Amino acid sequence: MMVREQLEYLGLTVAANALDGYAQQAARENWGPTEFLGALMREEQTARRERAILARMQFAHLPYRKTLDQFDFAAQPGVDERRVRELATLRFLANGDNVLLLGPPGVGKTHLAIGLAIAVIAAGHTAYFITAAELLARLGRAAAERRLDQRWRFYTRPDLLVIDELGYGHFDRAEAHLLFQLISRRYEKGSTIVTSNRSYSEWGELLGDPVLATAILDRLLHHSETLTIRGDSYRLREKRRAGLLSSSPEEHARATKNG
Ligand code: ADP
Ligand code: MG
């Protein structure tokens, strides 16, 4: 067998394809054998790492891909950049801590959750993104079909679970119970990021059961960080900047009334 075939036989296809190029370069530049082998293996290793990241990115089901570096902190003074940078070190993930991102629509909660998920994936861990509504719908179906155990295994496995938009719809009792079970099962095992446009005091009403809401919040908040974002919707601000809206809702109302 030729070396190229041996590499292919071993599944090192990237190295096999790079072999000739590196062999020529090694001869040209008088590389030692270790240097040559190192360069070849590095090529294979890099390709594998990238493939693994790609696979984890696909698995994560992110609704869009925006990194923390794409977040404009100057445009959103309601977000403490220092705390986001601290979260980006992924210490919270190592500790299994949860992160709650609270605030009105459009302030960047989902963007930050996605940015953190991408950082988690790039660092070699797994993440999974789902909206609260979709999560509850799937758990409800699984419960009806008596295959919840398999769902629990699925949702407890990712190192990071993002539950987006908790609070855009009300839960019935059964749903609140499913959410409680999920949070309990992930409790102290893996990190969960929850985004919500509701404050904690509204969760009782949202979940239709103050006792259950307290139990859920208890577990969620025990090891956790909350970022409460105050401020304007980034989307509206962009429109305003483009001159499509005046600078405040009051002015906007006046402007539209006058013509
Ligand atoms: P929320 O989840 O809080 O409703 P999003 O995170 O979905 O808001 O933000 C709405 C849109 O505005 C997204 O496209 C997001 O990338 C963008 N966005 C929000 N805040 C910022 C920011 N500070 N810098 C850059 N883009 C932002
Ligand atoms: Mg959102």
mmCIF file of C-alpha atoms and ligand atoms in Angstrom:
data_model
loop_
_atom_site.group_PDB
_atom_site.id
_atom_site.type_symbol
_atom_site.label_atom_id
_atom_site.label_comp_id
_atom_site.label_asym_id
_atom_site.label_seq_id
_atom_site.Cartn_x
_atom_site.Cartn_y
_atom_site.Cartn_z
ATOM 1 C CA MET A 1 0.000 0.000 0.000
ATOM 2 C CA MET A 2 1.140 3.501 -0.780
ATOM 3 C CA VAL A 3 1.190 6.014 2.073
ATOM 4 C CA ARG A 4 -1.740 7.841 0.521
ATOM 5 C CA GLU A 5 -3.794 4.643 0.496
ATOM 6 C CA GLN A 6 -2.784 3.878 4.049
ATOM 7 C CA LEU A 7 -4.007 7.287 5.176
ATOM 8 C CA GLU A 8 -7.284 6.721 3.345
ATOM 9 C CA TYR A 9 -7.606 3.234 4.842
ATOM 10 C CA LEU A 10 -7.230 4.814 8.274
ATOM 11 C CA GLY A 11 -9.938 7.355 7.459
ATOM 12 C CA LEU A 12 -7.494 10.274 7.330
ATOM 13 C CA THR A 13 -8.850 11.517 4.016
ATOM 14 C CA VAL A 14 -7.883 15.147 4.471
ATOM 15 C CA ALA A 15 -4.301 14.170 5.242
ATOM 16 C CA ALA A 16 -4.333 11.795 2.259
ATOM 17 C CA ASN A 17 -5.339 14.624 -0.056
ATOM 18 C CA ALA A 18 -2.784 17.001 1.464
ATOM 19 C CA LEU A 19 0.066 14.458 1.346
ATOM 20 C CA ASP A 20 1.614 15.401 -2.016
ATOM 21 C CA GLY A 21 1.531 19.116 -1.345
ATOM 22 C CA TYR A 22 3.214 18.786 2.032
ATOM 23 C CA ALA A 23 5.733 16.242 0.730
ATOM 24 C CA GLN A 24 6.849 18.724 -1.914
ATOM 25 C CA GLN A 25 6.955 21.602 0.539
ATOM 26 C CA ALA A 26 8.933 19.454 3.004
ATOM 27 C CA ALA A 27 11.521 18.627 0.338
ATOM 28 C CA ARG A 28 11.719 22.267 -0.772
ATOM 29 C CA GLU A 29 12.104 23.681 2.718
ATOM 30 C CA ASN A 30 14.146 20.875 4.276
ATOM 31 C CA TRP A 31 11.566 19.932 6.905
ATOM 32 C CA GLY A 32 12.432 17.205 9.383
ATOM 33 C CA PRO A 33 10.184 14.126 9.530
ATOM 34 C CA THR A 34 8.367 15.315 12.662
ATOM 35 C CA GLU A 35 7.699 18.714 11.160
ATOM 36 C CA PHE A 36 6.292 17.082 8.040
ATOM 37 C CA LEU A 37 4.085 14.662 9.935
ATOM 38 C CA GLY A 38 2.947 17.444 12.273
ATOM 39 C CA ALA A 39 1.842 19.665 9.379
ATOM 40 C CA LEU A 40 -0.054 16.799 7.769
ATOM 41 C CA MET A 41 -1.816 15.778 10.965
ATOM 42 C CA ARG A 42 -2.661 19.371 11.832
ATOM 43 C CA GLU A 43 -4.487 19.629 8.509
ATOM 44 C CA GLU A 44 -6.585 16.543 9.360
ATOM 45 C CA GLN A 45 -7.207 17.708 12.914
ATOM 46 C CA THR A 46 -8.367 21.181 11.866
ATOM 47 C CA ALA A 47 -10.735 19.731 9.263
ATOM 48 C CA ARG A 48 -12.208 17.342 11.829
ATOM 49 C CA ARG A 49 -12.688 20.025 14.419
ATOM 50 C CA GLU A 50 -14.455 22.202 11.859
ATOM 51 C CA ARG A 51 -16.659 19.318 10.758
ATOM 52 C CA ALA A 52 -17.586 18.577 14.367
ATOM 53 C CA ILE A 53 -18.452 22.242 14.982
ATOM 54 C CA LEU A 54 -20.589 22.256 11.845
ATOM 55 C CA ALA A 55 -22.430 19.122 12.971
ATOM 56 C CA ARG A 56 -23.065 20.605 16.419
ATOM 57 C CA MET A 57 -24.222 23.877 14.821
ATOM 58 C CA GLN A 58 -26.741 21.956 12.737
ATOM 59 C CA PHE A 59 -27.909 19.939 15.730
ATOM 60 C CA ALA A 60 -28.437 23.148 17.756
ATOM 61 C CA HIS A 61 -31.238 24.413 15.457
ATOM 62 C CA LEU A 62 -30.396 28.074 15.957
ATOM 63 C CA PRO A 63 -33.056 30.307 14.351
ATOM 64 C CA TYR A 64 -30.303 32.594 13.070
ATOM 65 C CA ARG A 65 -26.556 32.844 13.483
ATOM 66 C CA LYS A 66 -25.286 35.940 15.193
ATOM 67 C CA THR A 67 -22.265 35.982 17.428
ATOM 68 C CA LEU A 68 -21.593 38.000 20.569
ATOM 69 C CA ASP A 69 -19.081 40.013 18.524
ATOM 70 C CA GLN A 70 -21.949 41.096 16.283
ATOM 71 C CA PHE A 71 -23.780 42.521 19.277
ATOM 72 C CA ASP A 72 -23.510 46.312 19.368
ATOM 73 C CA PHE A 73 -23.091 47.091 23.054
ATOM 74 C CA ALA A 74 -22.912 50.826 22.430
ATOM 75 C CA ALA A 75 -26.364 50.712 20.866
ATOM 76 C CA GLN A 76 -27.823 48.904 23.877
ATOM 77 C CA PRO A 77 -26.679 50.552 27.116
ATOM 78 C CA GLY A 78 -29.222 48.373 28.933
ATOM 79 C CA VAL A 79 -26.865 45.414 28.528
ATOM 80 C CA ASP A 80 -23.857 45.212 30.829
ATOM 81 C CA GLU A 81 -21.055 44.318 28.404
ATOM 82 C CA ARG A 82 -18.768 43.226 31.231
ATOM 83 C CA ARG A 83 -21.277 40.622 32.388
ATOM 84 C CA VAL A 84 -21.811 39.310 28.861
ATOM 85 C CA ARG A 85 -18.026 39.020 28.393
ATOM 86 C CA GLU A 86 -17.886 37.137 31.678
ATOM 87 C CA LEU A 87 -20.609 34.769 30.439
ATOM 88 C CA ALA A 88 -18.628 34.317 27.213
ATOM 89 C CA THR A 89 -15.783 32.764 29.231
ATOM 90 C CA LEU A 90 -18.268 29.870 29.704
ATOM 91 C CA ARG A 91 -17.551 29.550 33.406
ATOM 92 C CA PHE A 92 -21.322 29.362 33.856
ATOM 93 C CA LEU A 93 -21.394 26.262 31.663
ATOM 94 C CA ALA A 94 -18.608 24.560 33.615
ATOM 95 C CA ASN A 95 -20.567 25.208 36.810
ATOM 96 C CA GLY A 96 -23.883 24.137 35.287
ATOM 97 C CA ASP A 97 -25.320 27.562 36.082
ATOM 98 C CA ASN A 98 -28.417 28.905 34.368
ATOM 99 C CA VAL A 99 -28.769 32.270 32.649
ATOM 100 C CA LEU A 100 -31.979 34.260 32.509
ATOM 101 C CA LEU A 101 -32.290 37.025 29.948
ATOM 102 C CA LEU A 102 -35.258 39.234 30.723
ATOM 103 C CA GLY A 103 -36.556 42.313 28.968
ATOM 104 C CA PRO A 104 -39.058 43.723 26.496
ATOM 105 C CA PRO A 105 -39.200 42.595 22.849
ATOM 106 C CA GLY A 106 -36.374 43.551 20.494
ATOM 107 C CA VAL A 107 -33.674 44.370 23.059
ATOM 108 C CA GLY A 108 -31.401 41.509 21.987
ATOM 109 C CA LYS A 109 -32.290 38.608 24.319
ATOM 110 C CA THR A 110 -32.415 35.982 21.584
ATOM 111 C CA HIS A 111 -29.302 37.397 19.904
ATOM 112 C CA LEU A 112 -27.347 37.089 23.160
ATOM 113 C CA ALA A 113 -28.691 33.568 23.786
ATOM 114 C CA ILE A 114 -27.654 32.525 20.274
ATOM 115 C CA GLY A 115 -24.254 34.214 20.664
ATOM 116 C CA LEU A 116 -23.637 32.274 23.877
ATOM 117 C CA ALA A 117 -24.803 29.035 22.232
ATOM 118 C CA ILE A 118 -22.337 29.598 19.353
ATOM 119 C CA ALA A 119 -19.533 30.227 21.868
ATOM 120 C CA VAL A 120 -20.476 27.001 23.663
ATOM 121 C CA ILE A 121 -20.441 25.036 20.390
ATOM 122 C CA ALA A 122 -17.112 26.550 19.276
ATOM 123 C CA ALA A 123 -15.594 25.512 22.608
ATOM 124 C CA GLY A 124 -16.456 21.878 21.922
ATOM 125 C CA HIS A 125 -19.750 21.495 23.791
ATOM 126 C CA THR A 126 -23.275 20.840 22.610
ATOM 127 C CA ALA A 127 -26.208 23.246 22.606
ATOM 128 C CA TYR A 128 -29.845 23.013 21.610
ATOM 129 C CA PHE A 129 -32.204 25.909 20.933
ATOM 130 C CA ILE A 130 -35.986 25.741 21.131
ATOM 131 C CA THR A 131 -38.814 28.177 21.787
ATOM 132 C CA ALA A 132 -40.865 27.576 24.905
ATOM 133 C CA ALA A 133 -44.021 27.140 22.805
ATOM 134 C CA GLU A 134 -42.440 24.475 20.600
ATOM 135 C CA LEU A 135 -40.883 22.738 23.587
ATOM 136 C CA LEU A 136 -44.204 22.487 25.401
ATOM 137 C CA ALA A 137 -45.984 21.330 22.249
ATOM 138 C CA ARG A 138 -43.430 18.543 21.771
ATOM 139 C CA LEU A 139 -43.495 17.491 25.403
ATOM 140 C CA GLY A 140 -47.300 17.496 25.327
ATOM 141 C CA ARG A 141 -47.325 15.233 22.268
ATOM 142 C CA ALA A 142 -44.744 12.928 23.832
ATOM 143 C CA ALA A 143 -46.820 12.684 27.008
ATOM 144 C CA ALA A 144 -49.929 11.782 25.000
ATOM 145 C CA GLU A 145 -47.955 9.126 23.131
ATOM 146 C CA ARG A 146 -46.327 7.812 26.296
ATOM 147 C CA ARG A 147 -42.779 8.439 25.142
ATOM 148 C CA LEU A 148 -41.749 11.149 27.571
ATOM 149 C CA ASP A 149 -38.736 9.182 28.838
ATOM 150 C CA GLN A 150 -37.125 9.418 25.440
ATOM 151 C CA ARG A 151 -37.827 13.190 25.375
ATOM 152 C CA TRP A 152 -36.285 13.660 28.820
ATOM 153 C CA ARG A 153 -33.157 11.886 27.609
ATOM 154 C CA PHE A 154 -33.025 14.196 24.588
ATOM 155 C CA TYR A 155 -33.496 17.458 26.475
ATOM 156 C CA THR A 156 -31.177 16.615 29.359
ATOM 157 C CA ARG A 157 -28.267 15.652 27.090
ATOM 158 C CA PRO A 158 -27.104 19.000 25.578
ATOM 159 C CA ASP A 159 -24.566 20.883 27.676
ATOM 160 C CA LEU A 160 -26.642 23.992 27.047
ATOM 161 C CA LEU A 161 -30.382 24.180 26.450
ATOM 162 C CA VAL A 162 -31.822 27.509 25.307
ATOM 163 C CA ILE A 163 -35.526 27.979 25.988
ATOM 164 C CA ASP A 164 -36.535 31.098 24.079
ATOM 165 C CA GLU A 165 -39.568 33.315 24.595
ATOM 166 C CA LEU A 166 -41.014 31.944 27.773
ATOM 167 C CA GLY A 167 -44.007 34.123 28.413
ATOM 168 C CA TYR A 168 -45.467 34.817 24.997
ATOM 169 C CA GLY A 169 -48.303 32.394 25.702
ATOM 170 C CA HIS A 170 -49.979 31.100 28.815
ATOM 171 C CA PHE A 171 -49.449 27.534 29.980
ATOM 172 C CA ASP A 172 -52.098 25.160 31.171
ATOM 173 C CA ARG A 173 -51.505 23.068 34.290
ATOM 174 C CA ALA A 174 -50.212 20.033 32.411
ATOM 175 C CA GLU A 175 -47.741 22.194 30.476
ATOM 176 C CA ALA A 176 -46.526 23.936 33.606
ATOM 177 C CA HIS A 177 -45.942 20.497 35.095
ATOM 178 C CA LEU A 178 -43.941 19.380 32.075
ATOM 179 C CA LEU A 179 -41.807 22.505 32.316
ATOM 180 C CA PHE A 180 -41.261 21.819 36.011
ATOM 181 C CA GLN A 181 -40.134 18.262 35.242
ATOM 182 C CA LEU A 182 -37.750 19.431 32.536
ATOM 183 C CA ILE A 183 -36.163 22.068 34.755
ATOM 184 C CA SER A 184 -35.899 19.546 37.603
ATOM 185 C CA ARG A 185 -34.219 17.021 35.355
ATOM 186 C CA ARG A 186 -31.665 19.511 34.088
ATOM 187 C CA TYR A 187 -31.155 20.955 37.545
ATOM 188 C CA GLU A 188 -27.448 20.833 38.485
ATOM 189 C CA LYS A 189 -26.710 18.692 35.406
ATOM 190 C CA GLY A 190 -26.495 21.177 32.558
ATOM 191 C CA SER A 191 -26.945 24.873 31.958
ATOM 192 C CA THR A 192 -30.180 26.326 30.670
ATOM 193 C CA ILE A 193 -30.661 29.790 29.201
ATOM 194 C CA VAL A 194 -34.193 31.143 29.396
ATOM 195 C CA THR A 195 -35.303 34.315 27.671
ATOM 196 C CA SER A 196 -38.544 35.989 28.695
ATOM 197 C CA ASN A 197 -40.388 39.249 28.306
ATOM 198 C CA ARG A 198 -41.975 38.697 31.729
ATOM 199 C CA SER A 199 -40.544 39.491 35.135
ATOM 200 C CA TYR A 200 -40.457 36.769 37.795
ATOM 201 C CA SER A 201 -43.451 38.277 39.586
ATOM 202 C CA GLU A 202 -45.553 37.540 36.484
ATOM 203 C CA TRP A 203 -44.525 33.892 36.208
ATOM 204 C CA GLY A 204 -47.199 32.684 38.628
ATOM 205 C CA GLU A 205 -49.924 34.010 36.404
ATOM 206 C CA LEU A 206 -48.098 32.892 33.274
ATOM 207 C CA LEU A 207 -47.839 29.317 34.497
ATOM 208 C CA GLY A 208 -51.358 29.342 35.900
ATOM 209 C CA ASP A 209 -50.120 28.067 39.261
ATOM 210 C CA PRO A 210 -48.113 30.170 41.735
ATOM 211 C CA VAL A 211 -46.893 27.119 43.703
ATOM 212 C CA LEU A 212 -45.550 25.433 40.576
ATOM 213 C CA ALA A 213 -44.074 28.731 39.374
ATOM 214 C CA THR A 214 -42.226 29.091 42.665
ATOM 215 C CA ALA A 215 -40.900 25.522 42.411
ATOM 216 C CA ILE A 216 -39.697 26.125 38.853
ATOM 217 C CA LEU A 217 -38.090 29.468 39.719
ATOM 218 C CA ASP A 218 -36.482 27.876 42.784
ATOM 219 C CA ARG A 219 -34.563 25.364 40.711
ATOM 220 C CA LEU A 220 -33.936 27.694 37.797
ATOM 221 C CA LEU A 221 -32.561 30.496 39.965
ATOM 222 C CA HIS A 222 -30.600 28.448 42.515
ATOM 223 C CA HIS A 223 -27.367 28.602 40.517
ATOM 224 C CA SER A 224 -28.068 31.330 38.050
ATOM 225 C CA GLU A 225 -27.424 34.749 36.658
ATOM 226 C CA THR A 226 -30.121 37.125 35.563
ATOM 227 C CA LEU A 227 -29.535 39.834 32.998
ATOM 228 C CA THR A 228 -32.414 42.237 32.951
ATOM 229 C CA ILE A 229 -32.248 44.342 29.821
ATOM 230 C CA ARG A 230 -33.981 47.655 29.911
ATOM 231 C CA GLY A 231 -34.137 49.791 26.858
ATOM 232 C CA ASP A 232 -35.525 50.299 23.413
ATOM 233 C CA SER A 233 -36.131 47.728 20.761
ATOM 234 C CA TYR A 234 -33.078 47.563 18.507
ATOM 235 C CA ARG A 235 -35.317 47.018 15.492
ATOM 236 C CA LEU A 236 -37.350 50.142 16.168
ATOM 237 C CA ARG A 237 -34.201 52.106 16.873
ATOM 238 C CA GLU A 238 -32.780 51.117 13.498
ATOM 239 C CA LYS A 239 -35.971 52.240 11.802
ATOM 240 C CA ARG A 240 -35.901 55.461 13.747
ATOM 241 C CA ARG A 241 -32.317 56.079 12.685
ATOM 242 C CA ALA A 242 -33.340 55.524 9.087
ATOM 243 C CA GLY A 243 -35.935 58.244 9.570
ATOM 244 C CA LEU A 244 -38.907 55.919 9.320
ATOM 245 C CA LEU A 245 -40.003 56.699 12.848
ATOM 246 C CA SER A 246 -39.644 59.805 14.966
ATOM 247 C CA SER A 247 -37.587 59.607 18.120
ATOM 248 C CA SER A 248 -40.239 58.724 20.696
ATOM 249 C CA PRO A 249 -43.654 57.036 20.684
ATOM 250 C CA GLU A 250 -45.234 60.364 21.696
ATOM 251 C CA GLU A 251 -43.594 62.210 18.847
ATOM 252 C CA HIS A 252 -44.503 59.367 16.571
ATOM 253 C CA ALA A 253 -48.150 59.653 17.605
ATOM 254 C CA ARG A 254 -48.055 63.432 17.085
ATOM 255 C CA ALA A 255 -46.357 63.089 13.725
ATOM 256 C CA THR A 256 -48.850 60.562 12.434
ATOM 257 C CA LYS A 257 -51.805 62.623 13.731
ATOM 258 C CA ASN A 258 -50.588 65.741 11.998
ATOM 259 C CA GLY A 259 -50.141 64.089 8.714
HETATM 260 P P1 ADP B 1 -35.464 39.879 21.590
HETATM 261 O O1 ADP B 1 -35.163 38.415 21.606
HETATM 262 O O2 ADP B 1 -35.036 40.580 22.834
HETATM 263 O O3 ADP B 1 -36.894 40.171 21.251
HETATM 264 P P2 ADP B 1 -33.609 39.868 19.356
HETATM 265 O O4 ADP B 1 -32.402 39.335 20.050
HETATM 266 O O5 ADP B 1 -34.331 38.897 18.484
HETATM 267 O O6 ADP B 1 -34.610 40.535 20.416
HETATM 268 O O7 ADP B 1 -33.191 41.153 18.530
HETATM 269 C C1 ADP B 1 -33.966 41.584 17.434
HETATM 270 C C2 ADP B 1 -33.033 41.852 16.252
HETATM 271 O O8 ADP B 1 -32.213 42.971 16.526
HETATM 272 C C3 ADP B 1 -32.093 40.710 15.939
HETATM 273 O O9 ADP B 1 -31.875 40.656 14.568
HETATM 274 C C4 ADP B 1 -30.818 41.093 16.670
HETATM 275 O O10 ADP B 1 -29.676 40.527 16.054
HETATM 276 C C5 ADP B 1 -30.846 42.591 16.558
HETATM 277 N N1 ADP B 1 -30.240 43.233 17.722
HETATM 278 C C6 ADP B 1 -30.838 43.502 18.907
HETATM 279 N N2 ADP B 1 -30.020 44.156 19.729
HETATM 280 C C7 ADP B 1 -28.864 44.315 19.044
HETATM 281 C C8 ADP B 1 -27.596 44.934 19.356
HETATM 282 N N3 ADP B 1 -27.382 45.574 20.533
HETATM 283 N N4 ADP B 1 -26.632 44.900 18.413
HETATM 284 C C9 ADP B 1 -26.840 44.299 17.221
HETATM 285 N N5 ADP B 1 -28.007 43.703 16.873
HETATM 286 C C10 ADP B 1 -29.005 43.720 17.764
HETATM 287 MG MG MG B 2 -36.429 36.890 21.123
#
